[in-house]
Amino acid sequence: MVFTLCKIVGQSMSPTLESGDFVIGYNWKRNLGVSDLVIADHPFYGRIIKRVIERCSVRGFRLAGDHTLSTSTDQLGWVKPAWVKAKVFLLVKRTGVEKV
């Protein structure tokens, strides 16, 4: 199992995650479902942390940020399963640690 640590930069996942928080994910991508937080390597936007809002066995995933000013789901497009690097399981916030 491979673990991934990412620092949050920006407000796209606010209020769930704030700039300066960290997430820890693991590469166990089975059973990804709607509302899961994932770490993905998008070909245009780079490394992103977003929430799964839709799954399709043919197209992959539709992702969204929690903040209204986040890059839109339409701009992100369908995210291929190979682009998803990890499912987030732990939030390391400035105020403490939260298990997802």
mmCIF file of C-alpha atoms in Angstrom:
data_model
loop_
_atom_site.group_PDB
_atom_site.id
_atom_site.type_symbol
_atom_site.label_atom_id
_atom_site.label_comp_id
_atom_site.label_asym_id
_atom_site.label_seq_id
_atom_site.Cartn_x
_atom_site.Cartn_y
_atom_site.Cartn_z
ATOM 1 C CA MET A 1 0.000 0.000 0.000
ATOM 2 C CA VAL A 2 1.335 3.425 -0.974
ATOM 3 C CA PHE A 3 0.505 6.497 1.101
ATOM 4 C CA THR A 4 0.358 10.047 -0.250
ATOM 5 C CA LEU A 5 0.710 13.258 1.783
ATOM 6 C CA CYS A 6 -0.541 16.505 0.244
ATOM 7 C CA LYS A 7 -0.608 20.043 1.573
ATOM 8 C CA ILE A 8 -3.730 22.048 0.775
ATOM 9 C CA VAL A 9 -3.036 25.211 -1.203
ATOM 10 C CA GLY A 10 -6.005 27.444 -1.949
ATOM 11 C CA GLN A 11 -9.646 27.467 -0.919
ATOM 12 C CA SER A 12 -11.312 25.089 -3.384
ATOM 13 C CA MET A 13 -12.183 22.575 -0.641
ATOM 14 C CA SER A 14 -13.173 25.134 2.005
ATOM 15 C CA PRO A 15 -14.724 24.780 4.547
ATOM 16 C CA THR A 16 -13.780 21.067 4.697
ATOM 17 C CA LEU A 17 -10.107 21.814 4.061
ATOM 18 C CA GLU A 18 -8.312 25.120 4.430
ATOM 19 C CA SER A 19 -5.036 26.286 2.915
ATOM 20 C CA GLY A 20 -2.232 24.912 5.081
ATOM 21 C CA ASP A 21 -4.074 21.728 6.086
ATOM 22 C CA PHE A 22 -2.779 18.327 4.964
ATOM 23 C CA VAL A 23 -4.458 15.164 3.721
ATOM 24 C CA ILE A 24 -3.149 11.623 3.763
ATOM 25 C CA GLY A 25 -4.403 9.202 1.159
ATOM 26 C CA TYR A 26 -3.698 5.635 0.143
ATOM 27 C CA ASN A 27 -3.789 3.964 -3.235
ATOM 28 C CA TRP A 28 -6.689 1.646 -2.381
ATOM 29 C CA LYS A 29 -9.022 2.816 -5.150
ATOM 30 C CA ARG A 30 -11.581 0.026 -4.954
ATOM 31 C CA ASN A 31 -14.985 1.065 -3.777
ATOM 32 C CA LEU A 32 -14.535 4.774 -4.518
ATOM 33 C CA GLY A 33 -17.935 6.287 -4.138
ATOM 34 C CA VAL A 34 -19.835 9.519 -4.240
ATOM 35 C CA SER A 35 -18.664 11.931 -1.504
ATOM 36 C CA ASP A 36 -15.202 10.331 -1.136
ATOM 37 C CA LEU A 37 -12.250 12.728 -1.166
ATOM 38 C CA VAL A 38 -9.547 11.809 -3.666
ATOM 39 C CA ILE A 39 -6.105 12.960 -4.759
ATOM 40 C CA ALA A 40 -5.800 13.064 -8.549
ATOM 41 C CA ASP A 41 -3.189 14.096 -11.077
ATOM 42 C CA HIS A 42 -5.159 16.092 -13.643
ATOM 43 C CA PRO A 43 -3.391 16.642 -16.992
ATOM 44 C CA PHE A 44 -4.248 20.368 -17.028
ATOM 45 C CA TYR A 45 -4.689 21.340 -13.350
ATOM 46 C CA GLY A 46 -1.951 19.150 -11.855
ATOM 47 C CA ARG A 47 -2.359 17.553 -8.434
ATOM 48 C CA ILE A 48 -5.848 18.218 -7.071
ATOM 49 C CA ILE A 49 -7.859 17.153 -4.039
ATOM 50 C CA LYS A 50 -11.570 16.983 -4.806
ATOM 51 C CA ARG A 51 -14.767 15.189 -3.872
ATOM 52 C CA VAL A 52 -16.278 12.454 -6.061
ATOM 53 C CA ILE A 53 -19.757 13.557 -7.148
ATOM 54 C CA GLU A 54 -20.432 10.947 -9.829
ATOM 55 C CA ARG A 55 -19.008 7.630 -11.041
ATOM 56 C CA CYS A 56 -19.323 5.983 -14.411
ATOM 57 C CA SER A 57 -17.867 2.585 -15.234
ATOM 58 C CA VAL A 58 -17.047 3.818 -18.756
ATOM 59 C CA ARG A 59 -15.943 7.444 -18.252
ATOM 60 C CA GLY A 60 -14.477 7.487 -14.751
ATOM 61 C CA PHE A 61 -15.285 10.140 -12.151
ATOM 62 C CA ARG A 62 -16.742 13.627 -11.935
ATOM 63 C CA LEU A 63 -15.050 15.642 -9.213
ATOM 64 C CA ALA A 64 -15.913 18.899 -7.480
ATOM 65 C CA GLY A 65 -14.509 21.223 -4.855
ATOM 66 C CA ASP A 66 -16.565 22.109 -1.793
ATOM 67 C CA HIS A 67 -16.189 25.869 -2.285
ATOM 68 C CA THR A 68 -18.358 27.760 -4.785
ATOM 69 C CA LEU A 69 -15.250 29.373 -6.312
ATOM 70 C CA SER A 70 -13.583 26.013 -7.020
ATOM 71 C CA THR A 71 -12.785 25.025 -10.594
ATOM 72 C CA SER A 72 -16.078 23.786 -12.001
ATOM 73 C CA THR A 73 -16.849 20.151 -12.617
ATOM 74 C CA ASP A 74 -17.375 20.971 -16.298
ATOM 75 C CA GLN A 75 -13.890 22.497 -16.521
ATOM 76 C CA LEU A 76 -12.338 19.430 -14.873
ATOM 77 C CA GLY A 77 -14.243 17.090 -17.170
ATOM 78 C CA TRP A 78 -14.390 13.355 -16.612
ATOM 79 C CA VAL A 79 -11.405 12.168 -14.580
ATOM 80 C CA LYS A 80 -9.997 8.849 -15.727
ATOM 81 C CA PRO A 81 -9.498 6.207 -13.023
ATOM 82 C CA ALA A 82 -5.751 6.154 -13.776
ATOM 83 C CA TRP A 83 -5.545 9.839 -12.806
ATOM 84 C CA VAL A 84 -6.878 9.116 -9.305
ATOM 85 C CA LYS A 85 -3.828 8.405 -7.178
ATOM 86 C CA ALA A 86 -5.326 7.985 -3.724
ATOM 87 C CA LYS A 87 -8.429 8.002 -1.577
ATOM 88 C CA VAL A 88 -8.137 10.429 1.340
ATOM 89 C CA PHE A 89 -8.548 8.785 4.730
ATOM 90 C CA LEU A 90 -7.080 11.334 7.125
ATOM 91 C CA LEU A 91 -7.316 15.132 7.382
ATOM 92 C CA VAL A 92 -4.511 16.853 9.279
ATOM 93 C CA LYS A 93 -5.975 20.236 10.053
ATOM 94 C CA ARG A 94 -4.325 23.052 11.927
ATOM 95 C CA THR A 95 -6.889 22.412 14.660
ATOM 96 C CA GLY A 96 -6.351 18.636 14.905
ATOM 97 C CA VAL A 97 -6.620 15.330 13.061
ATOM 98 C CA GLU A 98 -9.866 13.994 11.590
ATOM 99 C CA LYS A 99 -10.444 10.564 10.125
ATOM 100 C CA VAL A 100 -12.556 10.582 6.947
#
